Amino acid sequence: MRIKKIVKGRELEVERRETLNEMFWSTVAAHSDIPAIGYWGNGELKYISYREFGEKVKELAKFLISLGLKKSDRVAIYADTRYEWEIADFAVLTAGGIVVTVHSVLNRQQVEYILNDSESRIVFTEKKYADNLPEDVDVFLLEEINQFSGGDVTDEEYEERWRSVEPEDVASIVYTSGTTGEPKGAMLTHWNWRFNALSVMSITPFYPGEPYICYLPLSHVYQRLVFFAGISRAATAVFCTPQQFLETSRTIKPVGLVVVPRILERVNAGIVERVEKSSSFAKKLFYWSRNVAVECGKRMSRGENYGFWLSFKRFLADKLVYSKIRGNLGLQRIRFVCSAAAELQKELAYMFNGMGIPVIEGYGLTETAAPSNLNPVGRFKPGTVGPPIPGVEEAIAEDGEILIRGDNVMKGYWRKDAETREAFTEDGWLRTGDLGEFDEDGYLIFLGRKKHIIVLDTGKNVSPIPIEEELLKNSLVSEAVIIGDGKPYITALIVPNFKMLISIAEERSIDYDRTKTKTARGISGEEEVVAVDDKLLENPEILKIYTKIVEDVNGKFAIHERIKKFRLLPEAFTIEKGEITPTMKKRIHVILKRYEKLIEEMYRR
């Protein structure tokens, strides 16, 4: 394969390769009294020390060995994110097994596919998911995890087992989210995970006892890698549901966070919604301070000084606005917020950084045990996902595909030899299936999935990401999907910000069926409007507002990239309907199928 450019991350000093088991037990030995885990119980935070965590892992691992678990046997974990998930995780790993992760939002057919494909005969789950499992597996409930006993397995047998595991042994099979097809099981070794934890901690380190929040799906590589990294530095993982996120953040004041862009977008939308209901003075003050933050963020990303006048404005804005926002979010001592799994709007990255909330973007794959790129704190560049992390090298193929080589790259796909061969070039580069380019500083610019690039019937190529990003800059737009592959022109499906839409309807006395308004607790912990009456979206006044938004966006693009028609959707995209993945990535093929008739309407001549 011909390559246009290669960029290498800085050197990563590694004394020796080690397993996750060695990492875990060395931390337990060195920091036994430090809290390893925090969790909510009876309305208050409770903590488990590293010593107690180690004891629980050891007892459960001995129980698994007593059941007859052999090295490399697969054990599935099918549950929401909770601290018992990680007790089961390390118990399986130290017993020499392979952890198979199963998203808790998958349906029975998808769950059975993963269990059958991986040949997992033991499953750790929760009571609420137990009925979703086939009858031919042994089911153990995480709620009862403290009741399992190691029986006759001795400490010596257990230690011999965990020490027998090698760095190149498979630690986990993680199935791809299937945004473009059938899920495949990526085989990730102990060293894949350990290497990435070392690399990431060299950029955004934790220190012993520092708190961070664990709430994203542990079945996905992103949150699980962060947990492993936290263990490597004896940090304290505080577990909560997404709905408890805000309360947890205010309580523990984390030093680091990992998020998906949707959370930052929701936080921003929540701030704007509250501001819009405030006095005209409060509105002016907020929007002035936001503009100051964006300007500060832009200068910061370019490595420039603020200068006297901008520094003075930022000082005022911080006293009057930013400090209150940080306090409300519990981010008074935050050192980094890592955003990954999808693209973050540039303006939001500038704004949060300018407000003293250092948001950095990263990029990675299931196949690379989470990140392969990460923006450095203080030298972030919105619109990029940063340079390759230490120890990783990347290339751009002649057709624009991003290629990766490094110790974080998977061993291959579980029992899929043909797919594994297709995933690598002859000289060992992992084909990501994504398009990108490097800027002058070696920062990677993500340009989208190769399969998601739109080719119009005129032969013109259109990248949907920049158009969607421009639409999302408007607070009245919650989500957008750009369409046009094989079509004569570009169209869009737009999910409005329903809460703001209803406010407009009430102000203008627009009639609609209020009984069709549906709410749900969102990722910010607040009640979000997730559906409205179709009639509201068909109102001429509402359509006029969104037509103006689309026209403003069109003015920033070439003629073939402009949106000719759009439709407003009455419901938010959901994980339950399969329209987004558990990490909030849009599953385009599912969305296109669901709204097939609506899309056909936009292409009728």
Coordinates of C-alpha atoms in Angstrom, one line a residue, residues 210-575:
E210 CA -7.4 11.4 43.2
P211 CA -11.1 11.0 42.3
Y212 CA -12.5 10.5 38.8
I213 CA -16.0 9.5 37.7
C214 CA -16.8 6.1 36.1
Y215 CA -20.2 6.2 34.4
L216 CA -19.8 5.4 30.7
P217 CA -20.3 1.8 29.5
L218 CA -17.6 -0.5 30.8
S219 CA -18.5 -2.8 28.0
H220 CA -16.8 -0.3 25.7
V221 CA -13.0 0.1 25.6
Y222 CA -13.1 3.9 26.4
Q223 CA -14.3 3.8 30.0
R224 CA -12.6 0.5 30.8
L225 CA -9.2 1.8 29.6
V226 CA -9.6 4.8 31.9
F227 CA -10.4 2.4 34.8
F228 CA -7.3 0.4 34.1
A229 CA -5.2 3.6 33.9
G230 CA -6.7 4.7 37.2
I231 CA -5.7 1.4 38.8
S232 CA -2.2 1.8 37.5
R233 CA -1.9 5.1 39.4
A234 CA -3.9 4.1 42.5
A235 CA -6.6 6.7 41.7
T236 CA -10.1 6.5 43.0
A237 CA -12.9 5.5 40.6
V238 CA -16.3 6.8 41.8
F239 CA -19.1 4.9 40.1
C240 CA -22.5 6.4 39.2
T241 CA -25.3 6.2 36.6
P242 CA -25.3 8.9 33.9
Q243 CA -28.3 10.4 35.7
Q244 CA -26.2 10.8 38.9
F245 CA -23.3 12.3 37.0
L246 CA -23.9 15.9 38.0
E247 CA -24.6 15.1 41.7
T248 CA -21.4 12.9 41.8
S249 CA -19.3 15.6 40.2
R250 CA -20.5 18.3 42.6
T251 CA -19.8 15.9 45.5
I252 CA -16.3 14.6 44.7
K253 CA -15.0 17.5 42.5
P254 CA -13.0 15.2 40.1
V255 CA -9.6 16.0 38.7
G256 CA -10.3 14.2 35.4
L257 CA -13.3 13.2 33.3
V258 CA -13.9 11.2 30.2
V259 CA -17.0 12.1 28.2
V260 CA -18.7 11.7 24.9
P261 CA -19.4 15.0 23.0
R262 CA -23.1 14.6 23.6
I263 CA -22.6 15.2 27.3
L264 CA -20.8 18.5 26.7
E265 CA -23.4 19.5 24.1
R266 CA -26.1 18.8 26.7
V267 CA -24.3 20.7 29.4
N268 CA -24.0 23.7 27.0
A269 CA -27.7 23.4 26.0
G270 CA -28.7 23.3 29.6
I271 CA -26.7 26.5 30.4
V272 CA -28.2 28.3 27.3
E273 CA -31.8 27.2 28.2
R274 CA -31.4 28.6 31.7
V275 CA -29.8 31.8 30.4
E276 CA -32.6 32.4 27.9
K277 CA -35.1 32.5 30.7
S278 CA -33.0 35.1 32.6
S279 CA -33.1 38.9 32.6
S280 CA -31.8 40.7 29.5
F281 CA -28.8 41.9 31.6
A282 CA -28.0 38.3 32.6
K283 CA -28.3 37.2 28.9
K284 CA -25.9 40.0 27.7
L285 CA -23.4 39.1 30.5
F286 CA -23.4 35.4 29.6
Y287 CA -23.1 35.9 25.8
W288 CA -20.4 38.5 26.3
S289 CA -18.4 36.2 28.6
R290 CA -18.9 33.3 26.2
N291 CA -17.4 35.3 23.4
V292 CA -14.5 36.2 25.7
A293 CA -14.1 32.4 26.5
V294 CA -14.1 31.5 22.8
E295 CA -11.4 34.1 22.0
C296 CA -9.3 32.9 24.9
G297 CA -9.7 29.3 23.8
K298 CA -8.6 30.2 20.2
R299 CA -5.5 32.0 21.5
M300 CA -4.7 29.1 23.9
S301 CA -4.9 26.5 21.1
R302 CA -2.5 28.6 19.0
G303 CA -0.1 28.9 21.9
E304 CA -0.5 32.7 22.0
N305 CA -0.7 35.0 25.1
Y306 CA -4.0 36.7 25.9
G307 CA -2.5 40.2 26.2
F308 CA -3.5 42.8 28.8
W309 CA -7.0 43.7 27.6
L310 CA -8.2 40.1 26.9
S311 CA -6.7 39.0 30.3
F312 CA -8.7 41.7 32.1
K313 CA -11.9 40.7 30.3
R314 CA -11.3 37.1 31.2
F315 CA -10.6 38.0 34.8
L316 CA -14.0 39.8 35.0
A317 CA -15.8 37.0 33.1
D318 CA -14.3 34.4 35.4
K319 CA -15.5 36.2 38.5
L320 CA -19.0 36.8 37.2
V321 CA -19.7 33.7 35.1
Y322 CA -17.1 31.0 34.6
S323 CA -16.4 30.3 38.3
K324 CA -20.2 29.9 38.8
I325 CA -20.4 27.4 35.9
R326 CA -17.4 25.4 37.2
G327 CA -18.9 25.4 40.7
N328 CA -22.3 24.3 39.4
L329 CA -20.7 21.4 37.5
G330 CA -18.3 20.4 40.3
L331 CA -15.3 21.2 38.2
Q332 CA -13.4 23.5 40.5
R333 CA -10.2 21.4 40.4
I334 CA -10.6 19.7 37.0
R335 CA -7.3 19.2 35.1
F336 CA -8.6 17.6 32.0
V337 CA -11.9 16.5 30.3
C338 CA -11.2 14.0 27.5
S339 CA -13.9 13.9 24.8
A340 CA -13.9 11.0 22.4
A341 CA -16.1 8.6 20.4
A342 CA -17.4 11.3 18.1
E343 CA -16.5 14.8 16.9
L344 CA -16.9 17.8 19.3
Q345 CA -18.1 21.2 17.9
K346 CA -15.0 23.5 17.7
E347 CA -16.8 26.4 19.3
L348 CA -17.6 24.3 22.3
A349 CA -14.0 23.2 22.7
Y350 CA -12.8 26.8 22.6
M351 CA -15.6 27.9 25.0
F352 CA -15.0 25.3 27.7
N353 CA -11.2 25.7 27.6
G354 CA -11.6 29.5 27.8
M355 CA -13.8 29.0 30.8
G356 CA -11.1 27.1 32.6
I357 CA -12.6 23.6 31.8
P358 CA -9.7 22.0 29.8
V359 CA -11.5 19.9 27.2
I360 CA -9.2 17.8 24.9
E361 CA -10.3 15.5 22.1
G362 CA -9.0 12.1 21.4
Y363 CA -9.5 9.3 18.8
G364 CA -9.3 5.6 19.0
L365 CA -11.0 2.3 18.1
T366 CA -12.1 -0.9 19.8
E367 CA -9.3 -2.5 17.8
T368 CA -6.7 -0.2 19.5
A369 CA -7.9 -0.7 23.1
A370 CA -9.3 2.9 23.1
P371 CA -7.1 5.9 22.3
S372 CA -4.5 6.1 19.6
N373 CA -4.5 10.0 19.6
L374 CA -4.9 12.6 22.2
N375 CA -4.7 16.4 22.3
P376 CA -2.2 17.6 24.9
V377 CA -3.6 19.8 27.7
G378 CA -2.9 23.5 27.0
R379 CA -2.0 22.9 23.4
F380 CA -5.3 21.4 22.2
K381 CA -6.5 22.0 18.7
P382 CA -10.2 21.8 18.1
G383 CA -11.0 20.2 14.8
T384 CA -8.2 17.7 15.4
V385 CA -7.9 14.6 17.7
G386 CA -4.3 15.4 18.6
P387 CA -1.0 13.6 17.7
P388 CA -0.4 9.9 18.1
I389 CA 0.0 8.9 21.7
P390 CA 3.5 8.0 22.9
G391 CA 4.7 4.7 21.4
V392 CA 2.2 4.7 18.5
E393 CA 2.8 5.6 14.9
E394 CA 0.3 6.5 12.2
A395 CA 0.1 6.9 8.5
I396 CA -2.2 8.3 5.9
A397 CA -2.7 6.0 2.9
E398 CA -2.9 7.3 -0.6
D399 CA -6.7 7.1 -0.5
G400 CA -6.8 9.1 2.8
E401 CA -7.3 6.1 5.1
I402 CA -5.8 6.4 8.6
L403 CA -3.4 3.5 9.4
I404 CA -2.1 2.6 12.9
R405 CA 0.8 0.6 14.2
G406 CA 1.7 0.1 17.9
D407 CA 1.5 -2.1 21.0
N408 CA -2.1 -1.1 21.5
V409 CA -3.3 -2.7 18.3
M410 CA -5.4 -5.9 18.7
K411 CA -4.2 -9.4 18.0
G412 CA -7.0 -9.9 15.5
Y413 CA -10.8 -10.7 15.3
W414 CA -12.0 -13.7 17.3
R415 CA -12.3 -16.7 14.9
K416 CA -12.5 -14.4 11.8
D417 CA -9.3 -15.0 10.0
A418 CA -10.4 -13.5 6.7
E419 CA -11.6 -10.3 8.4
T420 CA -8.4 -10.1 10.4
R421 CA -6.3 -10.3 7.2
E422 CA -8.5 -7.6 5.6
A423 CA -8.0 -5.4 8.7
F424 CA -4.2 -5.2 8.2
T425 CA -1.9 -4.2 5.4
E426 CA 0.9 -6.5 4.3
D427 CA 3.4 -4.5 6.3
G428 CA 1.3 -4.7 9.5
W429 CA -0.6 -1.4 9.6
L430 CA -4.1 -1.6 11.0
R431 CA -6.7 -0.3 8.5
T432 CA -9.1 1.9 10.5
G433 CA -11.7 2.5 7.9
D434 CA -11.6 6.2 8.7
L435 CA -10.3 9.1 6.7
G436 CA -8.0 11.7 7.9
E437 CA -5.0 14.0 7.4
F438 CA -2.2 15.5 9.5
D439 CA -1.7 19.2 10.0
E440 CA 1.7 20.9 10.1
D441 CA 2.1 19.9 13.8
G442 CA 1.4 16.3 13.3
Y443 CA -2.1 16.5 14.8
L444 CA -4.7 14.2 13.2
I445 CA -7.8 15.7 11.5
F446 CA -10.6 13.1 11.5
L447 CA -12.6 13.4 8.3
G448 CA -15.2 10.6 8.9
R449 CA -15.7 7.0 8.1
K450 CA -14.7 5.9 4.6
K451 CA -18.2 4.3 4.3
H452 CA -19.9 7.5 5.4
I453 CA -18.4 9.8 2.8
I454 CA -21.3 10.8 0.6
V455 CA -20.9 10.5 -3.2
L456 CA -23.6 12.3 -5.1
D457 CA -24.8 10.9 -8.4
T458 CA -22.8 13.7 -10.1
G459 CA -19.6 12.1 -8.7
K460 CA -19.0 14.9 -6.2
N461 CA -17.8 13.8 -2.8
V462 CA -19.3 15.4 0.4
S463 CA -18.1 15.0 4.0
P464 CA -21.1 15.2 6.2
I465 CA -19.2 16.1 9.4
P466 CA -18.5 19.8 8.7
I467 CA -22.2 20.4 7.6
E468 CA -23.6 18.6 10.7
E469 CA -21.2 20.6 12.9
E470 CA -22.4 23.9 11.5
L471 CA -26.0 22.9 12.1
L472 CA -25.2 21.9 15.7
K473 CA -23.7 25.3 16.5
N474 CA -27.3 26.5 16.7
S475 CA -28.8 25.8 20.1
L476 CA -32.1 25.0 18.4
V477 CA -30.6 21.9 16.8
S478 CA -30.0 18.9 18.9
E479 CA -28.9 16.4 16.3
A480 CA -28.5 16.3 12.5
V481 CA -27.9 13.6 9.8
I482 CA -26.7 14.6 6.4
I483 CA -27.9 12.4 3.5
G484 CA -27.2 12.2 -0.2
D485 CA -25.2 9.1 -1.1
G486 CA -26.1 8.2 -4.7
K487 CA -28.6 11.1 -4.8
P488 CA -28.7 14.3 -6.8
Y489 CA -28.4 16.6 -3.9
I490 CA -27.9 16.9 -0.1
T491 CA -30.7 16.6 2.4
A492 CA -30.9 16.6 6.2
L493 CA -32.8 15.0 9.0
I494 CA -32.8 17.4 12.0
V495 CA -33.7 16.6 15.6
P496 CA -34.7 20.0 17.2
N497 CA -33.9 21.0 20.7
F498 CA -37.4 20.2 21.9
K499 CA -37.2 22.1 25.1
M500 CA -36.4 25.3 23.4
L501 CA -38.9 24.6 20.6
I502 CA -41.7 24.3 23.2
S503 CA -40.7 27.6 24.7
I504 CA -41.0 29.2 21.3
A505 CA -44.4 27.6 20.8
E506 CA -45.7 28.8 24.2
E507 CA -44.4 32.4 23.5
R508 CA -46.1 32.5 20.1
S509 CA -49.3 30.7 21.2
I510 CA -48.7 27.9 18.6
D511 CA -51.2 25.2 19.0
Y512 CA -50.1 21.5 19.3
D513 CA -51.0 18.4 21.2
R514 CA -49.2 18.7 24.6
T515 CA -50.1 15.1 25.5
K516 CA -47.6 13.9 22.9
T517 CA -44.7 15.6 24.7
K518 CA -42.5 12.9 26.2
T519 CA -39.7 13.4 28.7
A520 CA -36.9 11.3 30.1
R521 CA -34.0 11.7 32.4
G522 CA -31.0 12.6 30.3
I523 CA -27.2 12.2 30.7
S524 CA -27.0 15.5 32.6
G525 CA -29.4 14.2 35.2
E526 CA -32.2 16.6 34.2
E527 CA -35.5 15.9 32.6
E528 CA -35.2 16.2 28.9
V529 CA -37.9 16.5 26.3
V530 CA -37.4 13.5 23.9
A531 CA -40.5 13.7 21.7
V532 CA -43.2 16.2 20.6
D533 CA -46.3 16.4 18.5
D534 CA -45.6 16.1 14.7
K535 CA -48.1 19.0 14.3
L536 CA -45.7 21.4 16.1
L537 CA -42.9 20.6 13.5
E538 CA -45.2 21.3 10.6
N539 CA -46.2 24.8 11.8
P540 CA -45.2 27.4 9.3
E541 CA -43.6 29.6 12.0
I542 CA -41.4 26.8 13.2
L543 CA -40.5 25.7 9.7
K544 CA -39.5 29.3 8.9
I545 CA -37.1 29.3 11.9
Y546 CA -35.3 26.1 10.8
T547 CA -35.3 27.2 7.1
K548 CA -33.3 30.3 8.2
I549 CA -30.9 28.1 10.2
V550 CA -30.3 25.8 7.1
E551 CA -29.9 28.8 4.8
D552 CA -27.3 30.3 7.1
V553 CA -25.4 27.0 7.1
N554 CA -25.6 26.7 3.4
G555 CA -23.9 30.0 2.9
K556 CA -20.7 28.5 4.3
F557 CA -20.4 25.6 1.8
A558 CA -19.9 25.0 -1.9
I559 CA -23.1 24.6 -4.0
H560 CA -22.9 20.7 -4.1
E561 CA -22.5 20.6 -0.3
R562 CA -25.6 22.7 0.4
I563 CA -28.8 21.2 2.0
K564 CA -31.6 21.4 -0.6
K565 CA -34.4 20.0 1.6
F566 CA -34.7 19.0 5.3
R567 CA -37.2 17.3 7.6
L568 CA -37.7 17.9 11.4
L569 CA -37.9 14.7 13.4
P570 CA -40.4 14.4 16.3
E571 CA -38.3 12.1 18.4
A572 CA -34.7 12.1 19.7
F573 CA -32.4 9.3 18.6
T574 CA -32.1 6.6 21.3
I575 CA -29.9 3.6 22.2

